[in-house]
PDB file of C-alpha atoms and ligand atoms in Angstrom:
ATOM      1  CA  UNK D   1       1.437   9.004  21.412  1.00 41.00           C
ATOM      2  CA  UNK D   2       0.631   5.401  20.630  1.00 45.00           C
ATOM      3  CA  UNK D   3       2.079   3.081  18.050  1.00 49.00           C
ATOM      4  CA  UNK D   4       0.250   0.441  16.082  1.00 51.00           C
ATOM      5  CA  UNK D   5       1.444  -3.158  15.669  1.00 50.00           C
ATOM      6  CA  UNK D   6       4.448  -3.158  13.402  1.00 52.00           C
ATOM      7  CA  UNK D   7       5.725   0.075  14.912  1.00 54.00           C
ATOM      8  CA  UNK D   8       3.800   2.347  12.606  1.00 56.00           C
ATOM      9  CA  UNK D   9       2.885   5.641  14.259  1.00 56.00           C
ATOM     10  CA  UNK D  10      -0.733   6.380  15.040  1.00 65.00           C
ATOM     11  CA  UNK D  11      -1.335   8.352  11.841  1.00 69.00           C
ATOM     12  CA  UNK D  12      -4.788   9.292  10.515  1.00 75.00           C
ATOM     13  CA  UNK D  13      -6.352   6.263   8.827  1.00 80.00           C
ATOM     14  CA  UNK D  14      -7.795   5.923   5.338  1.00 80.00           C
ATOM     15  CA  UNK D  15     -11.575   6.140   5.070  1.00 80.00           C
ATOM     16  CA  UNK D  16     -12.815   3.587   2.508  1.00 80.00           C
ATOM     17  CA  UNK D  17     -15.285   4.855  -0.091  1.00 80.00           C
ATOM     18  CA  UNK D  18     -17.779   2.702  -1.964  1.00 77.00           C
ATOM     19  CA  UNK D  19     -15.432   1.835  -4.854  1.00 78.00           C
ATOM     20  CA  UNK D  20     -12.567   1.092  -2.519  1.00 85.00           C
ATOM     21  CA  UNK D  21     -14.493  -0.887   0.103  1.00 90.00           C
ATOM     22  CA  UNK D  22     -13.639  -4.351  -1.353  1.00 93.00           C
ATOM     23  CA  UNK D  23      -9.932  -3.400  -1.376  1.00 94.00           C
ATOM     24  CA  UNK D  24     -10.106  -2.872   2.400  1.00 94.00           C
ATOM     25  CA  UNK D  25     -12.325  -5.920   2.960  1.00 95.00           C
ATOM     26  CA  UNK D  26      -9.741  -8.148   1.258  1.00 96.00           C
ATOM     27  CA  UNK D  27      -6.945  -6.624   3.343  1.00 97.00           C
ATOM     28  CA  UNK D  28      -8.937  -7.228   6.518  1.00 96.00           C
ATOM     29  CA  UNK D  29      -9.311 -10.874   5.403  1.00 97.00           C
ATOM     30  CA  UNK D  30      -5.539 -11.099   4.914  1.00 97.00           C
ATOM     31  CA  UNK D  31      -5.181 -10.638   1.181  1.00 97.00           C
ATOM     32  CA  UNK D  32      -3.827  -7.844  -0.993  1.00 98.00           C
ATOM     33  CA  UNK D  33      -6.170  -7.699  -3.986  1.00 97.00           C
ATOM     34  CA  UNK D  34      -6.261  -5.176  -6.825  1.00 97.00           C
ATOM     35  CA  UNK D  35      -9.277  -4.311  -8.928  1.00 96.00           C
ATOM     36  CA  UNK D  36      -9.173  -5.975 -12.326  1.00 97.00           C
ATOM     37  CA  UNK D  37     -11.288  -5.284 -15.394  1.00 97.00           C
ATOM     38  CA  UNK D  38     -12.952  -8.532 -16.455  1.00 97.00           C
ATOM     39  CA  UNK D  39     -13.302  -7.282 -20.046  1.00 97.00           C
ATOM     40  CA  UNK D  40      -9.672  -6.408 -20.858  1.00 97.00           C
ATOM     41  CA  UNK D  41      -7.816  -7.745 -17.820  1.00 97.00           C
ATOM     42  CA  UNK D  42      -6.311  -4.407 -16.835  1.00 96.00           C
ATOM     43  CA  UNK D  43      -5.324  -4.030 -13.181  1.00 96.00           C
ATOM     44  CA  UNK D  44      -6.166  -0.628 -11.745  1.00 93.00           C
ATOM     45  CA  UNK D  45      -5.424   1.107  -8.499  1.00 93.00           C
ATOM     46  CA  UNK D  46      -6.984   3.094  -6.906  1.00 90.00           C
ATOM     47  CA  UNK D  47     -10.280   1.323  -7.705  1.00 91.00           C
ATOM     48  CA  UNK D  48     -12.522   2.990 -10.285  1.00 89.00           C
ATOM     49  CA  UNK D  49     -16.119   2.731 -11.453  1.00 90.00           C
ATOM     50  CA  UNK D  50     -15.125   2.296 -15.112  1.00 93.00           C
ATOM     51  CA  UNK D  51     -12.000   0.709 -16.580  1.00 94.00           C
ATOM     52  CA  UNK D  52      -9.688   3.497 -17.803  1.00 92.00           C
ATOM     53  CA  UNK D  53      -8.465   1.128 -20.516  1.00 94.00           C
ATOM     54  CA  UNK D  54     -11.689  -0.056 -22.182  1.00 97.00           C
ATOM     55  CA  UNK D  55     -14.496   1.755 -20.316  1.00 96.00           C
ATOM     56  CA  UNK D  56     -16.099  -1.436 -19.035  1.00 96.00           C
ATOM     57  CA  UNK D  57     -17.932  -1.369 -15.681  1.00 94.00           C
ATOM     58  CA  UNK D  58     -17.226  -5.103 -15.160  1.00 95.00           C
ATOM     59  CA  UNK D  59     -14.705  -5.572 -12.393  1.00 93.00           C
ATOM     60  CA  UNK D  60     -13.331  -8.240 -10.133  1.00 95.00           C
ATOM     61  CA  UNK D  61     -10.574  -8.448  -7.534  1.00 96.00           C
ATOM     62  CA  UNK D  62      -7.303 -10.216  -8.270  1.00 97.00           C
ATOM     63  CA  UNK D  63      -4.973 -11.435  -5.498  1.00 98.00           C
ATOM     64  CA  UNK D  64      -1.432 -10.043  -5.723  1.00 98.00           C
ATOM     65  CA  UNK D  65       1.804 -11.797  -4.774  1.00 97.00           C
ATOM     66  CA  UNK D  66       2.704  -8.994  -2.366  1.00 97.00           C
ATOM     67  CA  UNK D  67       6.133  -8.610  -3.951  1.00 97.00           C
ATOM     68  CA  UNK D  68       7.247  -5.360  -5.486  1.00 98.00           C
ATOM     69  CA  UNK D  69       9.926  -2.713  -5.726  1.00 98.00           C
ATOM     70  CA  UNK D  70      10.228   0.863  -4.533  1.00 98.00           C
ATOM     71  CA  UNK D  71       9.244   2.941  -7.563  1.00 98.00           C
ATOM     72  CA  UNK D  72       9.598   6.324  -5.863  1.00 97.00           C
ATOM     73  CA  UNK D  73       9.698   7.736  -2.357  1.00 96.00           C
ATOM     74  CA  UNK D  74       9.780  10.933  -0.351  1.00 94.00           C
ATOM     75  CA  UNK D  75      11.245  11.514   3.083  1.00 91.00           C
ATOM     76  CA  UNK D  76       9.117  13.873   5.158  1.00 87.00           C
ATOM     77  CA  UNK D  77      10.927  15.979   7.751  1.00 87.00           C
ATOM     78  CA  UNK D  78       8.094  18.273   8.803  1.00 85.00           C
ATOM     79  CA  UNK D  79       4.883  17.268  10.566  1.00 79.00           C
ATOM     80  CA  UNK D  80       1.812  18.042   8.429  1.00 78.00           C
ATOM     81  CA  UNK D  81      -0.502  16.696  11.148  1.00 79.00           C
ATOM     82  CA  UNK D  82       0.015  16.668  14.933  1.00 80.00           C
ATOM     83  CA  UNK D  83       0.026  12.854  14.962  1.00 77.00           C
ATOM     84  CA  UNK D  84       3.208  12.852  12.873  1.00 75.00           C
ATOM     85  CA  UNK D  85       5.217  14.766  15.465  1.00 77.00           C
ATOM     86  CA  UNK D  86       7.729  12.518  17.130  1.00 78.00           C
ATOM     87  CA  UNK D  87       7.887  10.230  14.083  1.00 76.00           C
ATOM     88  CA  UNK D  88      10.039  12.336  11.803  1.00 83.00           C
ATOM     89  CA  UNK D  89      11.559  11.775   9.414  1.00 86.00           C
ATOM     90  CA  UNK D  90       9.362   9.098   7.815  1.00 84.00           C
ATOM     91  CA  UNK D  91       9.194   7.608   4.355  1.00 89.00           C
ATOM     92  CA  UNK D  92       6.209   7.585   2.029  1.00 91.00           C
ATOM     93  CA  UNK D  93       6.875   5.219  -0.847  1.00 96.00           C
ATOM     94  CA  UNK D  94       5.248   4.389  -4.131  1.00 97.00           C
ATOM     95  CA  UNK D  95       5.650   0.623  -4.426  1.00 98.00           C
ATOM     96  CA  UNK D  96       5.260  -0.988  -7.823  1.00 98.00           C
ATOM     97  CA  UNK D  97       3.816  -4.470  -7.421  1.00 98.00           C
ATOM     98  CA  UNK D  98       5.338  -7.136  -9.635  1.00 97.00           C
ATOM     99  CA  UNK D  99       1.923  -7.352 -11.339  1.00 98.00           C
ATOM    100  CA  UNK D 100       2.237  -3.652 -12.297  1.00 97.00           C
ATOM    101  CA  UNK D 101      -0.053  -1.493 -10.110  1.00 96.00           C
ATOM    102  CA  UNK D 102       1.523   1.052  -7.783  1.00 97.00           C
ATOM    103  CA  UNK D 103       0.510   1.673  -4.168  1.00 96.00           C
ATOM    104  CA  UNK D 104       1.268   4.690  -2.012  1.00 95.00           C
ATOM    105  CA  UNK D 105       2.364   3.213   1.292  1.00 95.00           C
ATOM    106  CA  UNK D 106       4.795   3.366   4.184  1.00 92.00           C
ATOM    107  CA  UNK D 107       7.864   1.210   4.703  1.00 93.00           C
ATOM    108  CA  UNK D 108       8.479  -0.810   7.860  1.00 91.00           C
ATOM    109  CA  UNK D 109      11.870  -1.116   9.497  1.00 87.00           C
ATOM    110  CA  UNK D 110      13.768   0.564   6.658  1.00 91.00           C
ATOM    111  CA  UNK D 111      15.486   3.780   7.822  1.00 90.00           C
ATOM    112  CA  UNK D 112      14.983   6.731   5.446  1.00 91.00           C
ATOM    113  CA  UNK D 113      18.709   6.749   4.596  1.00 92.00           C
ATOM    114  CA  UNK D 114      18.570   3.140   3.386  1.00 95.00           C
ATOM    115  CA  UNK D 115      15.602   3.426   1.034  1.00 96.00           C
ATOM    116  CA  UNK D 116      16.566   3.145  -2.633  1.00 96.00           C
ATOM    117  CA  UNK D 117      14.558   3.272  -5.814  1.00 97.00           C
ATOM    118  CA  UNK D 118      14.293  -0.250  -7.210  1.00 97.00           C
ATOM    119  CA  UNK D 119      14.871  -2.012  -3.895  1.00 97.00           C
ATOM    120  CA  UNK D 120      12.778  -5.164  -3.479  1.00 97.00           C
ATOM    121  CA  UNK D 121      10.057  -5.092  -0.840  1.00 97.00           C
ATOM    122  CA  UNK D 122       7.191  -7.316   0.185  1.00 97.00           C
ATOM    123  CA  UNK D 123       3.860  -6.561   1.733  1.00 97.00           C
ATOM    124  CA  UNK D 124       3.027  -6.942   5.377  1.00 96.00           C
ATOM    125  CA  UNK D 125      -0.611  -6.534   6.313  1.00 97.00           C
ATOM    126  CA  UNK D 126      -0.844  -4.510   9.498  1.00 94.00           C
ATOM    127  CA  UNK D 127      -4.232  -4.238  11.252  1.00 94.00           C
ATOM    128  CA  UNK D 128      -4.562  -0.740  12.730  1.00 90.00           C
ATOM    129  CA  UNK D 129      -8.287  -0.675  13.577  1.00 90.00           C
ATOM    130  CA  UNK D 130     -11.342  -2.939  13.391  1.00 89.00           C
ATOM    131  CA  UNK D 131     -11.977  -1.712   9.867  1.00 89.00           C
ATOM    132  CA  UNK D 132      -8.558  -0.903   8.467  1.00 92.00           C
ATOM    133  CA  UNK D 133      -5.652  -3.208   7.719  1.00 95.00           C
ATOM    134  CA  UNK D 134      -2.838  -1.376   5.946  1.00 94.00           C
ATOM    135  CA  UNK D 135      -0.670  -2.897   3.212  1.00 96.00           C
ATOM    136  CA  UNK D 136       2.778  -1.755   4.364  1.00 96.00           C
ATOM    137  CA  UNK D 137       6.053  -2.960   2.898  1.00 97.00           C
ATOM    138  CA  UNK D 138       9.333  -4.253   4.286  1.00 95.00           C
ATOM    139  CA  UNK D 139      12.468  -5.934   2.993  1.00 95.00           C
ATOM    140  CA  UNK D 140      11.741  -9.435   1.672  1.00 93.00           C
ATOM    141  CA  UNK D 141      12.069 -12.081   4.385  1.00 83.00           C
ATOM    142  CA  UNK D 142      13.936 -14.440   2.055  1.00 71.00           C
ATOM    143  CA  UNK D 143      16.027 -13.879  -1.087  1.00 62.00           C
ATOM    144  CA  UNK D 144      13.918 -13.556  -4.172  1.00 55.00           C
ATOM    145  CA  UNK D 145      13.967 -16.371  -6.702  1.00 58.00           C
ATOM    146  CA  UNK D 146      13.860 -14.944 -10.196  1.00 55.00           C
TER     147      UNK D 146
HETATM  148 ZN1   ZN K 201     -10.912  -2.869 -19.310  1.00 60.64          ZN
END
């Protein structure tokens, strides 16, 4: 069993599709960007062909601050794939970015018993292959200025 940089287990990786490819390209370049409708300004994730707000096909990619809060989470105690064995329990979190969109992700260095809904987190981009850099989240490195 190998571990990736950042201590994340060697889980199966996402496979980008055509709509999502720019999301992964931005991550690989070191930036967390979310698809934004250029007609109504709505941010949407996962990426879509048409804006669910106004139906426009005109889209761009907006850089995010990387700051957010834990909106919801589950602690998994049973391996659903052989690569997860030896890494239980682990946390899958839904992180709400301060700009609004929510990402399904994993948390770094936060034990399952310490995860709380509403806790502040910030993104850390973790390269796990030539193609894939994952947006994972950890506790903020410095106190947040409101
Ligand atoms: Zn729109």
